[in-house]
Coordinates of C-alpha atoms in Angstrom, one line a residue:
Chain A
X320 CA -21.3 15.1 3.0
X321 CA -18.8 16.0 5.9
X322 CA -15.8 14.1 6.3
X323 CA -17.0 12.2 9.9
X324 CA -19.3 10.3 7.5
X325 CA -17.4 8.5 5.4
X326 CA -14.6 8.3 7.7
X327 CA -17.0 6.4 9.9
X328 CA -18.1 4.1 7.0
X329 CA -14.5 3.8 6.3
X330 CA -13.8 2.7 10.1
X331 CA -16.7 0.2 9.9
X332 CA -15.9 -1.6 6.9
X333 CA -12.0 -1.4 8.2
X334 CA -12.7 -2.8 11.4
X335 CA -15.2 -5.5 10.3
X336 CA -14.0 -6.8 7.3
X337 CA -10.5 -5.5 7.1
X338 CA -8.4 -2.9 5.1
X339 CA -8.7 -5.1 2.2
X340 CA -12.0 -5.6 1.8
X341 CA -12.3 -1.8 2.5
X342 CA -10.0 -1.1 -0.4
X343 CA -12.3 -3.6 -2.9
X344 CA -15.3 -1.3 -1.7
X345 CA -13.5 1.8 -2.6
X346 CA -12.8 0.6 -6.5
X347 CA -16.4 -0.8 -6.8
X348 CA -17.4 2.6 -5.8
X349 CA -15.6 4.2 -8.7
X350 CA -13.4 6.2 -5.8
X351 CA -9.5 7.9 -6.4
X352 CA -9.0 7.8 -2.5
X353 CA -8.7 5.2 -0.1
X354 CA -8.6 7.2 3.3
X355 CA -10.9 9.5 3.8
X356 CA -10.1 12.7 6.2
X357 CA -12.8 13.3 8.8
X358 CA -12.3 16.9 9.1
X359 CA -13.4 17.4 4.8
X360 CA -16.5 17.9 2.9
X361 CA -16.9 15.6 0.1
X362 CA -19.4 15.3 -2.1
X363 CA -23.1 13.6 -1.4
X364 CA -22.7 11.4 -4.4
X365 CA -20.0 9.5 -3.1
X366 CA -21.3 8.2 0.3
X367 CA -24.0 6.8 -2.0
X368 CA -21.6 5.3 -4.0
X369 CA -19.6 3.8 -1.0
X370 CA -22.8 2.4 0.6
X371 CA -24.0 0.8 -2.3
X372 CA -20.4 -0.8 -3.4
X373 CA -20.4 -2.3 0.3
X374 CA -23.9 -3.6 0.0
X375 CA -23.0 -5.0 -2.9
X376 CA -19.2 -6.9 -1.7
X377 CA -21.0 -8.2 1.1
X378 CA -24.3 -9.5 -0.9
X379 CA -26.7 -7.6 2.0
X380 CA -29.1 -5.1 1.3
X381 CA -28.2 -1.7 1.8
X382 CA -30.9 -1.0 4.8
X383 CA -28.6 -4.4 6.5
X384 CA -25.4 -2.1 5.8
X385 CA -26.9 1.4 7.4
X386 CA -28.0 -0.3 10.2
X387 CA -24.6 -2.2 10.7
X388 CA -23.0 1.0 10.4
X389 CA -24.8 2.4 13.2
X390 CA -24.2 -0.6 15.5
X391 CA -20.7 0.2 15.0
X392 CA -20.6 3.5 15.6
X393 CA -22.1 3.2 19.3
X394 CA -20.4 0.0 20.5
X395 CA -17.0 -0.6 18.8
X396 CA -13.6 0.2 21.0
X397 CA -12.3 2.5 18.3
X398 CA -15.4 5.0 18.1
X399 CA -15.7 5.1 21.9
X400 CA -15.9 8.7 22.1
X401 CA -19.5 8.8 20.2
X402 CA -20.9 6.3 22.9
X403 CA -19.9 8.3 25.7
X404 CA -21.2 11.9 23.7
X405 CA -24.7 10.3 23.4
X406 CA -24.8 8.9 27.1
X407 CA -24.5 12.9 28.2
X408 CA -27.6 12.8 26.6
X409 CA -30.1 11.3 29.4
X410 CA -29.7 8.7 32.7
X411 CA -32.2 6.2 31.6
X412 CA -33.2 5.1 28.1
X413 CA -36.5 7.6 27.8
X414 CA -34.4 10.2 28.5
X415 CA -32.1 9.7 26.3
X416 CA -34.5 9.3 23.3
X417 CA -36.1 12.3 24.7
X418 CA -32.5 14.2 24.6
X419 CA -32.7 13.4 20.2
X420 CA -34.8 16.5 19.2
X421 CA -31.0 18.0 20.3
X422 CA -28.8 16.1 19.2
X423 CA -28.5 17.7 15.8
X424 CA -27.4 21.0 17.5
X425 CA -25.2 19.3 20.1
X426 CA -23.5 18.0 17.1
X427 CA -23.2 21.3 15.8
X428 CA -21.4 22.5 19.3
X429 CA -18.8 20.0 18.3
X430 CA -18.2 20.1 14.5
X431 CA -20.0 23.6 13.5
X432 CA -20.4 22.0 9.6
X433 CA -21.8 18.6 10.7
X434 CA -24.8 18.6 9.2
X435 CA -26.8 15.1 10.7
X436 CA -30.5 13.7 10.6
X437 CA -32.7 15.9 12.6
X438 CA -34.8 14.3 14.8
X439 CA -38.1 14.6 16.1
X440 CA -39.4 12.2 18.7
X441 CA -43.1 12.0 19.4
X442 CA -44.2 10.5 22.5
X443 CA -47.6 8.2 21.4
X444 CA -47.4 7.0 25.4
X445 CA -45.4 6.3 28.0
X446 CA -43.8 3.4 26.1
X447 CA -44.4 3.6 23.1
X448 CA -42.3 6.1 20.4
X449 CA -42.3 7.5 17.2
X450 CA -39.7 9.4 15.7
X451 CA -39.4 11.3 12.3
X452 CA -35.8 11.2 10.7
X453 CA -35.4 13.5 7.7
X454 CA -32.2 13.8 5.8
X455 CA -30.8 14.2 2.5
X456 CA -29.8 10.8 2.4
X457 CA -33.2 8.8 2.5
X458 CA -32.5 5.0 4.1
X459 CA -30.3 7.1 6.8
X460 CA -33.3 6.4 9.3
X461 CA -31.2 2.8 9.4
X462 CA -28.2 4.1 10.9
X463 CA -30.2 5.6 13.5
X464 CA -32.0 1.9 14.0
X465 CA -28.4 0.8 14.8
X466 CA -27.7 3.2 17.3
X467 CA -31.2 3.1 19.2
X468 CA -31.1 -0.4 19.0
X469 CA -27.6 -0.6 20.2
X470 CA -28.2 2.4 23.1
X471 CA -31.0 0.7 24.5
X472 CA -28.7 -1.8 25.1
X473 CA -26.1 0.6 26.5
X474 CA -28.9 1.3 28.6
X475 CA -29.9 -1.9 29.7
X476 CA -33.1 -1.5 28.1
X477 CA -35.2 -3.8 25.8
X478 CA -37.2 -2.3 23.0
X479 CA -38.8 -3.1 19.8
X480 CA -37.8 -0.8 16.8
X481 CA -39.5 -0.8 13.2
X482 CA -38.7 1.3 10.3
X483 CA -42.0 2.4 9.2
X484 CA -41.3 3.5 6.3
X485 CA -41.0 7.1 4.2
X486 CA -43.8 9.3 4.7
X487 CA -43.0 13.0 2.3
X488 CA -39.2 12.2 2.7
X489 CA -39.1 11.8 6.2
X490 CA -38.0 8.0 7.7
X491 CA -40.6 7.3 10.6
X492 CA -38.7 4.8 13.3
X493 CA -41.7 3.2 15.5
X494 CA -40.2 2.2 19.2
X495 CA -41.8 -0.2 21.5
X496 CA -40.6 0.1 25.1
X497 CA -40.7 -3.1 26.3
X498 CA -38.7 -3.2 29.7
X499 CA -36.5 0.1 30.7
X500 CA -34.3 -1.7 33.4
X501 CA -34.2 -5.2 31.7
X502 CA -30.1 -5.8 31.5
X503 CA -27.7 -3.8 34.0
X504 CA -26.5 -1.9 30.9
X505 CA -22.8 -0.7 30.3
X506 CA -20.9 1.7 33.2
X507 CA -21.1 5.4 32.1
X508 CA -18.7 7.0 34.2
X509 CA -18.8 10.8 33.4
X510 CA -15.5 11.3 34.7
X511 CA -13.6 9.2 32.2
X512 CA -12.3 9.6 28.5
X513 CA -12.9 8.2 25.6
X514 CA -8.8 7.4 23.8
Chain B
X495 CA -39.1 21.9 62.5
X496 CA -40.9 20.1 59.8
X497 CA -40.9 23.5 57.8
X498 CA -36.9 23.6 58.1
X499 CA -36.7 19.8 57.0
X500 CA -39.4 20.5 54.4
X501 CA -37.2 23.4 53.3
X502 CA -33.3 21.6 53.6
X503 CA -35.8 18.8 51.3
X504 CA -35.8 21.3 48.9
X505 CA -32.6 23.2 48.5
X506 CA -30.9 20.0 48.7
X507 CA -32.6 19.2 45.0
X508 CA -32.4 22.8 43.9
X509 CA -28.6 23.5 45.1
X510 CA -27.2 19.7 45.9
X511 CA -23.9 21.5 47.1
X512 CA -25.5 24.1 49.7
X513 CA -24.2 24.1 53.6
X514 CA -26.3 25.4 56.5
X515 CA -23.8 27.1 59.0
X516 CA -24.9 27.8 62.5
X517 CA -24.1 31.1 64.7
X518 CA -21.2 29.8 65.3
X519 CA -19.8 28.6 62.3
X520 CA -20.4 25.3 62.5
X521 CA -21.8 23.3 59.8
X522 CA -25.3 21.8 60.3
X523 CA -27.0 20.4 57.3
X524 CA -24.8 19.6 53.8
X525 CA -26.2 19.0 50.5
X526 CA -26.0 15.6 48.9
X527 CA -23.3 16.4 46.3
X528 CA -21.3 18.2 49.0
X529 CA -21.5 15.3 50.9
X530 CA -19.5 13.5 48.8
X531 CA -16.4 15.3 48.5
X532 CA -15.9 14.2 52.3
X533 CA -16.7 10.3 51.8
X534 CA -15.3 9.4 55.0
X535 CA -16.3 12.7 57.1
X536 CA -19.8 13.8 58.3
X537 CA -19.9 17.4 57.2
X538 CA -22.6 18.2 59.9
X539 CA -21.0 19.8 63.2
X540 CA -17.7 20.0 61.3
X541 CA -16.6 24.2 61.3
X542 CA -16.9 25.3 58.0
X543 CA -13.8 26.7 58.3
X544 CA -12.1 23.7 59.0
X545 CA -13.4 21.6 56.6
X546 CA -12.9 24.5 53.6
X547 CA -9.9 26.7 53.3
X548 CA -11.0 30.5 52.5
X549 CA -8.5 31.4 49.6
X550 CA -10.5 34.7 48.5
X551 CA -11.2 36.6 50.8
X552 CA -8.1 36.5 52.5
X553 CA -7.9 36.1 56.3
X554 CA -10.9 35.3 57.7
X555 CA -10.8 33.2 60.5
X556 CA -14.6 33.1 62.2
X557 CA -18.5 33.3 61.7
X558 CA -18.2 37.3 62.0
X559 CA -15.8 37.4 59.2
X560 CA -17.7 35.0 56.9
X561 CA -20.8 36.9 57.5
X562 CA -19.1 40.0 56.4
X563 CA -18.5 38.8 52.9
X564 CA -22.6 38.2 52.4
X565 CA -23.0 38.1 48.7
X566 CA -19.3 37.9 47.4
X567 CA -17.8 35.5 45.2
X568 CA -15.6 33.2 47.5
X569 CA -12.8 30.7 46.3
X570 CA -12.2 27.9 48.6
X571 CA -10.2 24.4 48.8
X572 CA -11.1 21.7 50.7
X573 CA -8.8 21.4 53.4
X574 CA -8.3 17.4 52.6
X575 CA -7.0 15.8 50.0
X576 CA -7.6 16.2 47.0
X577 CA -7.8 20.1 47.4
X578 CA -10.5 21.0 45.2
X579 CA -11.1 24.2 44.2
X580 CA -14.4 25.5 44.8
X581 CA -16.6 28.5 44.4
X582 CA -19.0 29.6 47.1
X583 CA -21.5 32.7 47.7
X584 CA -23.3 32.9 51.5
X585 CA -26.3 34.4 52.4
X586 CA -26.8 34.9 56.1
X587 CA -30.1 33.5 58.1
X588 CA -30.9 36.5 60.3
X589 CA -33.7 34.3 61.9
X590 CA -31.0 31.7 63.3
X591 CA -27.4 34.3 62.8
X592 CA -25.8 31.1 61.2
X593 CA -26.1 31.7 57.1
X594 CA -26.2 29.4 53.7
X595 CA -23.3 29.1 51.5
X596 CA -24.0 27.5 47.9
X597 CA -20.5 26.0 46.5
X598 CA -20.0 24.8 43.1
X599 CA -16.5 23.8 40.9
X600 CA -16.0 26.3 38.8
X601 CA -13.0 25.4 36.1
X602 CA -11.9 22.3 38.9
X603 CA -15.3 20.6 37.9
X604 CA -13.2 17.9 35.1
X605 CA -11.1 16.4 37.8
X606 CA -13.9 16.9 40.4
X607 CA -16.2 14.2 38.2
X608 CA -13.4 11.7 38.3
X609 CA -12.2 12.0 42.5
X610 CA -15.6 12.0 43.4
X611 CA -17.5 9.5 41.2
X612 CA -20.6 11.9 40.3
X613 CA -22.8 11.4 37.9
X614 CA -25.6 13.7 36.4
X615 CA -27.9 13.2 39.2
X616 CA -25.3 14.9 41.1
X617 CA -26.4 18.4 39.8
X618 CA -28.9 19.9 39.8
X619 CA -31.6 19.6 36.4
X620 CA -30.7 23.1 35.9
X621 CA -27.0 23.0 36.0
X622 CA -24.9 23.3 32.8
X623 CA -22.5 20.9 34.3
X624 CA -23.3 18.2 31.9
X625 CA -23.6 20.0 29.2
X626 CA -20.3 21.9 29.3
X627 CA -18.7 18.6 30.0
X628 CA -20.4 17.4 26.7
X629 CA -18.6 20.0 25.4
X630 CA -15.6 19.8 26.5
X631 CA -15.0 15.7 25.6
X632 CA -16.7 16.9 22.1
X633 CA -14.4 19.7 21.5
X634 CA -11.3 17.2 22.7
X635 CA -12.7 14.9 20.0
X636 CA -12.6 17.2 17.3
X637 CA -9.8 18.6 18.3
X638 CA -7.9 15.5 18.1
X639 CA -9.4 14.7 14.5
X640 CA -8.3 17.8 13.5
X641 CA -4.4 17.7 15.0
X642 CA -4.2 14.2 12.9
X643 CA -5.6 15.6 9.8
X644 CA -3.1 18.3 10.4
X645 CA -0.1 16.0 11.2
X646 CA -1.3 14.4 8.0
X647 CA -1.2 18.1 6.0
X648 CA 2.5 18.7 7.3
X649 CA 3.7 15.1 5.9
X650 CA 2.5 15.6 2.8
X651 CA 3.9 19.3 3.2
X652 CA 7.2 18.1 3.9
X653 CA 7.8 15.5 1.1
X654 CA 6.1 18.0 -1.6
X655 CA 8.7 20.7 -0.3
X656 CA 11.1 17.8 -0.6
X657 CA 10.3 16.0 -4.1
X658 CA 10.3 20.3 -5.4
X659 CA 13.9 20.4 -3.9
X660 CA 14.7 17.5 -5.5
X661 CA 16.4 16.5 -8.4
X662 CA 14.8 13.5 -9.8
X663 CA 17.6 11.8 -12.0
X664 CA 20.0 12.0 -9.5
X665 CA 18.4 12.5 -5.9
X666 CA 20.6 15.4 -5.5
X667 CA 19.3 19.2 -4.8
X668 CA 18.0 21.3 -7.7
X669 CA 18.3 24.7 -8.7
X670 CA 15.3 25.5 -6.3
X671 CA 16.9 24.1 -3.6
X672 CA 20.0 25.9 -4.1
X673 CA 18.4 29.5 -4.2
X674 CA 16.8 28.4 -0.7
X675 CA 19.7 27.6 1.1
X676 CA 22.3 30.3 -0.2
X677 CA 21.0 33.6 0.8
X678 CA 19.8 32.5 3.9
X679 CA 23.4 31.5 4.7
X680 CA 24.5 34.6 3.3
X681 CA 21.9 36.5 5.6
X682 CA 23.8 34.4 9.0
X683 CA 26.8 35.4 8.0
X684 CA 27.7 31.8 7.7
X685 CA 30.6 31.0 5.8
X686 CA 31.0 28.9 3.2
X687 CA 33.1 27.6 0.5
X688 CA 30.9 27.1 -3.0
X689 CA 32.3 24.7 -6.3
X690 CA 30.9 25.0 -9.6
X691 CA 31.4 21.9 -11.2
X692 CA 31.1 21.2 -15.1
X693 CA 31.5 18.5 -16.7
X694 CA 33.6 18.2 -20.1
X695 CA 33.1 15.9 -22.8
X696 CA 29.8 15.0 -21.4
X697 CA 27.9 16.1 -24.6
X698 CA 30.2 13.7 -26.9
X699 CA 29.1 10.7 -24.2
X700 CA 25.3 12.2 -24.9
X701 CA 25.8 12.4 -28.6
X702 CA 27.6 8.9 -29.5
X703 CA 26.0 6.7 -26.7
X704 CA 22.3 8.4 -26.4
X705 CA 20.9 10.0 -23.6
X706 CA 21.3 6.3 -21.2
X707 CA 24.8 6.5 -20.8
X708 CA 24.5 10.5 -19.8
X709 CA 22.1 9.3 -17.6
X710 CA 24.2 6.7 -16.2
X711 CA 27.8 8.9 -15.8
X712 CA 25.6 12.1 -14.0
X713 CA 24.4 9.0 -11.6
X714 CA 28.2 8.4 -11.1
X715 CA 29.3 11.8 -10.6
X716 CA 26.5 12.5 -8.4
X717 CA 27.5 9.5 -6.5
X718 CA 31.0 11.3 -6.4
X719 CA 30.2 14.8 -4.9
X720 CA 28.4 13.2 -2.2
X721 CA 31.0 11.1 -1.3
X722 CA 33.2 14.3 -1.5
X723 CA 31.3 16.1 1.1
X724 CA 29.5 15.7 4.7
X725 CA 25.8 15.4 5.0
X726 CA 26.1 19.3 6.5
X727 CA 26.7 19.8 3.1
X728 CA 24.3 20.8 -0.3
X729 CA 25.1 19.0 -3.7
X730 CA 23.2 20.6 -6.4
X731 CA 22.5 19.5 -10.4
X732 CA 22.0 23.0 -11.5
X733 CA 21.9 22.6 -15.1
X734 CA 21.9 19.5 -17.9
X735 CA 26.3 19.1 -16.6
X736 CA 26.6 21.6 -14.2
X737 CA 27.1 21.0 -10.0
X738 CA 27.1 23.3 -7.4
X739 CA 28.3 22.1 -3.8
X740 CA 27.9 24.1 -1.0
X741 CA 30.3 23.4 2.2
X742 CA 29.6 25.1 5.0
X743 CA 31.6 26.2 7.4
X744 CA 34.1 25.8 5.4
X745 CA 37.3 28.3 5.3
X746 CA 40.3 26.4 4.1
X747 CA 41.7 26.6 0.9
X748 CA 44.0 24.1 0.7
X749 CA 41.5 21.7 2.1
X750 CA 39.1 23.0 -0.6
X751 CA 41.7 22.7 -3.3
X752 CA 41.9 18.9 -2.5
X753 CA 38.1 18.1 -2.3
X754 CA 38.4 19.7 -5.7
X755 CA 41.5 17.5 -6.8
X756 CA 39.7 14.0 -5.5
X757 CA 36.6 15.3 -7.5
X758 CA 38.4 15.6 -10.6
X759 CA 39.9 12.0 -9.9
X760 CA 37.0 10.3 -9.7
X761 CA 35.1 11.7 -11.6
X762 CA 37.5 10.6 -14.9
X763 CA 37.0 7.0 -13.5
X764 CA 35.3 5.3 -16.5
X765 CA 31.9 4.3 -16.6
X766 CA 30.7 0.7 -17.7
X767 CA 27.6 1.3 -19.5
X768 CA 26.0 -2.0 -21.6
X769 CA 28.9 -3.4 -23.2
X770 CA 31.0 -0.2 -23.4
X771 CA 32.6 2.6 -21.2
X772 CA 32.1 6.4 -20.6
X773 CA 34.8 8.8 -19.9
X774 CA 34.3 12.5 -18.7
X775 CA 36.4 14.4 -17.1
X776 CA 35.7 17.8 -14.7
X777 CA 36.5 21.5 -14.4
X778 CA 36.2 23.3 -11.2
X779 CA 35.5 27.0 -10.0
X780 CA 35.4 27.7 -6.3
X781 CA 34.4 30.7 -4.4
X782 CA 34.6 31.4 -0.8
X783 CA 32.2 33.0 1.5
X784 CA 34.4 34.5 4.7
X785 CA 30.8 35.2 6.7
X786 CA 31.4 39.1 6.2
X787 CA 31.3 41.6 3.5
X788 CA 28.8 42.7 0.6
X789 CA 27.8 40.1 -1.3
X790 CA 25.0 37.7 -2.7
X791 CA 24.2 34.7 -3.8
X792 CA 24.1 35.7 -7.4
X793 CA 27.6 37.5 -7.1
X794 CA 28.9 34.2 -5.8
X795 CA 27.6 32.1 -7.9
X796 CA 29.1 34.6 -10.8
X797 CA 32.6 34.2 -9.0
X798 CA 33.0 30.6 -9.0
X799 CA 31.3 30.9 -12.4
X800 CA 34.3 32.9 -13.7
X801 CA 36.8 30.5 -11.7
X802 CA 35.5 27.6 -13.6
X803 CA 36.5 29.4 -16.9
X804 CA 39.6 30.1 -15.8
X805 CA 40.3 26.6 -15.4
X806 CA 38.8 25.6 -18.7
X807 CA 40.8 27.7 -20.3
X808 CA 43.6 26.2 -18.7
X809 CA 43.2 23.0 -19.9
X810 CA 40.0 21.2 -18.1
X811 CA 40.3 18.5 -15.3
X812 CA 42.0 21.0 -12.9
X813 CA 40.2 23.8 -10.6
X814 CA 40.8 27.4 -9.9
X815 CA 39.8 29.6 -7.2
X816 CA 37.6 33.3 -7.8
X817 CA 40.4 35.7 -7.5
X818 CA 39.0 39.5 -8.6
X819 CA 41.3 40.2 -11.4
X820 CA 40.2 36.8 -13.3
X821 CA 37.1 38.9 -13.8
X822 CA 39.2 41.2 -16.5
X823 CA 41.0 38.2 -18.0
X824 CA 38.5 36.3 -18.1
X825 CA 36.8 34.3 -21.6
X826 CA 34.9 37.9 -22.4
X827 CA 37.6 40.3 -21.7
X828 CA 40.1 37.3 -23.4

């Protein structure tokens, strides 16, 4: 698994529940390191491990942690930058979820050996979504929960997401449109940078 | 006329940064994006050439001139503040004689987003814009991860290269450390004056009090040489009770002959250790480097080698400086 992963897991669990907490989670998990380096491959096994020892420190189940994890990758101040790469990806909501099928190869241009879901969105009608998530890591489908759910916010828009379950190892996410201009939204000014 | 508006309709949303220029230069229709870069100035009747600044091709000051470069690149700044860069090509209209000229950023297109505000209904679907400014905050990203994760490398560089330099008993240099540093001051000519310094009695302290107390008097001694010296200076443990000090710069030999004398001094201080003392005493061999002349480090090192047997031989708890002929007198030839 590359690096950006469990660094990011390592930012959530640092800036949610503290370094301490963080340093519990790495012991449960059996792990020799406490920082991970975000430009490194490490192995699959451990990112299991990792989300499985926070599940278990903070008595959730491990879906609760994914999609946490994904929450916090779009809206806290530290990960900033990630925010502001998916917004290039549409002007409204729609667009944006329309902008998925890419984002695998977008995250490519940035990071040539960042390997992440791919995505395939299916348009059922005009408000109402399906996409397929497939992954080596099965449950992944969460993190992207977080996001949408968080996006749509970013967005200003309100929508109903479900995890429908695995279908031949793909994650289905089923979307529900409910208002596209319903909240103002957060500012996206192209012009500025992320710290 | 509702063909030409129909028409403007539509470049406008194909090229949002086109102007229509007249016969005579002057400006009579911009494009929505183009607009903006002149928030308080209404680009129509404006002269083009007022407005934009020609940079490439070079002096052309009317419509005849701008006609004449009809399918070249052309670089031009706005005329106000800020003076963005921009790139332009112009068609002419020989219905009207006026022409079009399409303008566009070019590299100017990251400050360009922040003076002006735009946003990605700014450009048109088509344009890369977006995407190369995607890019470009990407690449910045992972760029920066990766100048941390290198900062990070050259730490951990650094202190490994230290702790290998490093001898651990006493926090002076090692061996290692010492074969760094002497031939490359050997190599600038620098030069330098270089003590061997060997302890005697140290293996009777080792032998009757167990490897502790020898433990505690080479803490002592090391404490010693680097009090003896400047921080310009390399103290080395070279062997189990053998130091080699390095001073650079240094040419004196009187002023070497009394580091060497103070050494010696303290060094013969006793040593509390548990409920008892330790006494050593030192022998010193000095060599000196003049910055010229062919030698190496191992020669050097050999020199104040054989100067440190000459003051053994003399009695211990004095030093001797490398003279040549000590080489035929000395412990082998003796």
């Amino acid at each position: 698994m590359h690096g950006l992963i469990n660094r990011a897991i390592q930012c959530f669990v640092r800036d949610s529940y503290g370094q301490r907490r963080w340093v519990d989670v790495t012991r449960l998990a059996g792990l020799e390191i406490i920082d991970f380096e975000a430009m490194l491959q490490y192995e699959d096994s451990t990112t299991k491990a990792l989300v499985a020892a926070i599940a278990k420190t903070l008595r959730v189940p491990e879906e609760t942690v994914l999609e946490d994890l994904g929450t916090y990758l779009v809206s806290h101040p530290n990960v900033e930058a990630l925010r502001r790469l998916l917004r290039f990806g549409g002007v409204n909501f729609v667009e944006f979820l329309h902008s998925l099928d890419d984002l695998p190869e977008r995250a490519r241009l940035a990071v040539d050996d960042l390997i992440i879901p791919g995505l395939e969105l299916e348009e059922l009608s005009p408000d109402r979504f399906s996409l397929r998530c497939s992954y080596d890591y099965v449950g992944f489908g969460h993190v992207i929960i977080g996001v949408l759910r968080t996006m749509a916010d970013d967005y200003g828009a309100l929508v109903f997401l479900e995890h429908n379950g695995v279908k031949d190892g793909v994650e289905v996410i089923d979307i529900t449109l409910i208002e596209t201009a319903f909240a103002s939204g957060r500012e996206f000014d192209l012009g500025a940078r992320a710290e | 006329m509702t063909d030409t508006q129909d028409m403007l309709r539509m470049l406008d949303v194909l090229c949002p940064m086109h102007v229509q220029l007249d016969a005579n230069g002057l400006i009579s229709h911009a494009g929505p994006t183009l607009q903006k870069l002149y928030p308080d100035l209404a680009l129509p009747g404006q002269g083009f050439l007022d407005v934009f600044e020609l940079s490439r091709p070079k002096r052309i000051t009317n419509m005849e001139g701008l006609l004449a470069t009809a399918g070249q690149k052309l670089h031009l700044r706005k005329r106000l503040k800020p003076l963005t860069g921009l790139k332009g090509v112009l068609v002419p209209m020989p219905m009207t004689g006026g022409a079009m000229v399409n303008l566009g950023f070019g590299i100017s297109i990251l400050d360009a987003v922040s003076d002006y505000d735009l946003n990605a209904a700014d450009f048109a679907a088509t344009d890369l814009t977006i995407e190369m400014l995607y890019l470009v905050e990407a690449k910045s990203a992972a760029m920066e991860a990766s100048r941390k994760l290198n900062l990070r490398l050259q730490g951990a560089m650094i202190a490994a290269e230290e702790q290998a330099f490093t001898d651990t008993l006493t926090g002076l240099k090692n061996r290692r450390a010492l074969e760094h540093i002497l031939p490359r001051l050997v190599k600038d000519c620098t030069p330098f004056g270089l003590m061997q310094v060997d302890l005697d009695f140290f293996k009777q302290v080792n032998d009757a009090l167990g490897h502790a107390a020898g433990d505690a008097v080479l803490q002592h001694v090391a404490r010693v040489l680097v009090e003896s010296s400047r921080d310009e200076d390399c103290v080395a443990r070279v062997g189990g009770d053998e130091f080699v000090l390095v001073f650079r710069g240094a040419t004196d030999l009187e002023i070497m002959g009394r580091i060497a004398d103070r050494i010696i001094s303290e060094v013969e201080n006793p040593v509390p250790f548990r409920d008892t003392i330790c006494k050593v005493s030192a022998s010193v061999g000095i060599a000196m480097y003049s910055g010229c002349g062919e030698t190496d480090m191992d020669q050097l090192l050999s020199d104040a080698d054989t100067a440190l047997y000459a003051s053994k031989h003399a009695g211990r708890s004095t030093y001797r400086v490398f003279e040549p002929q000590m080489r035929d007198s000395g412990p082998l030839a003796g």
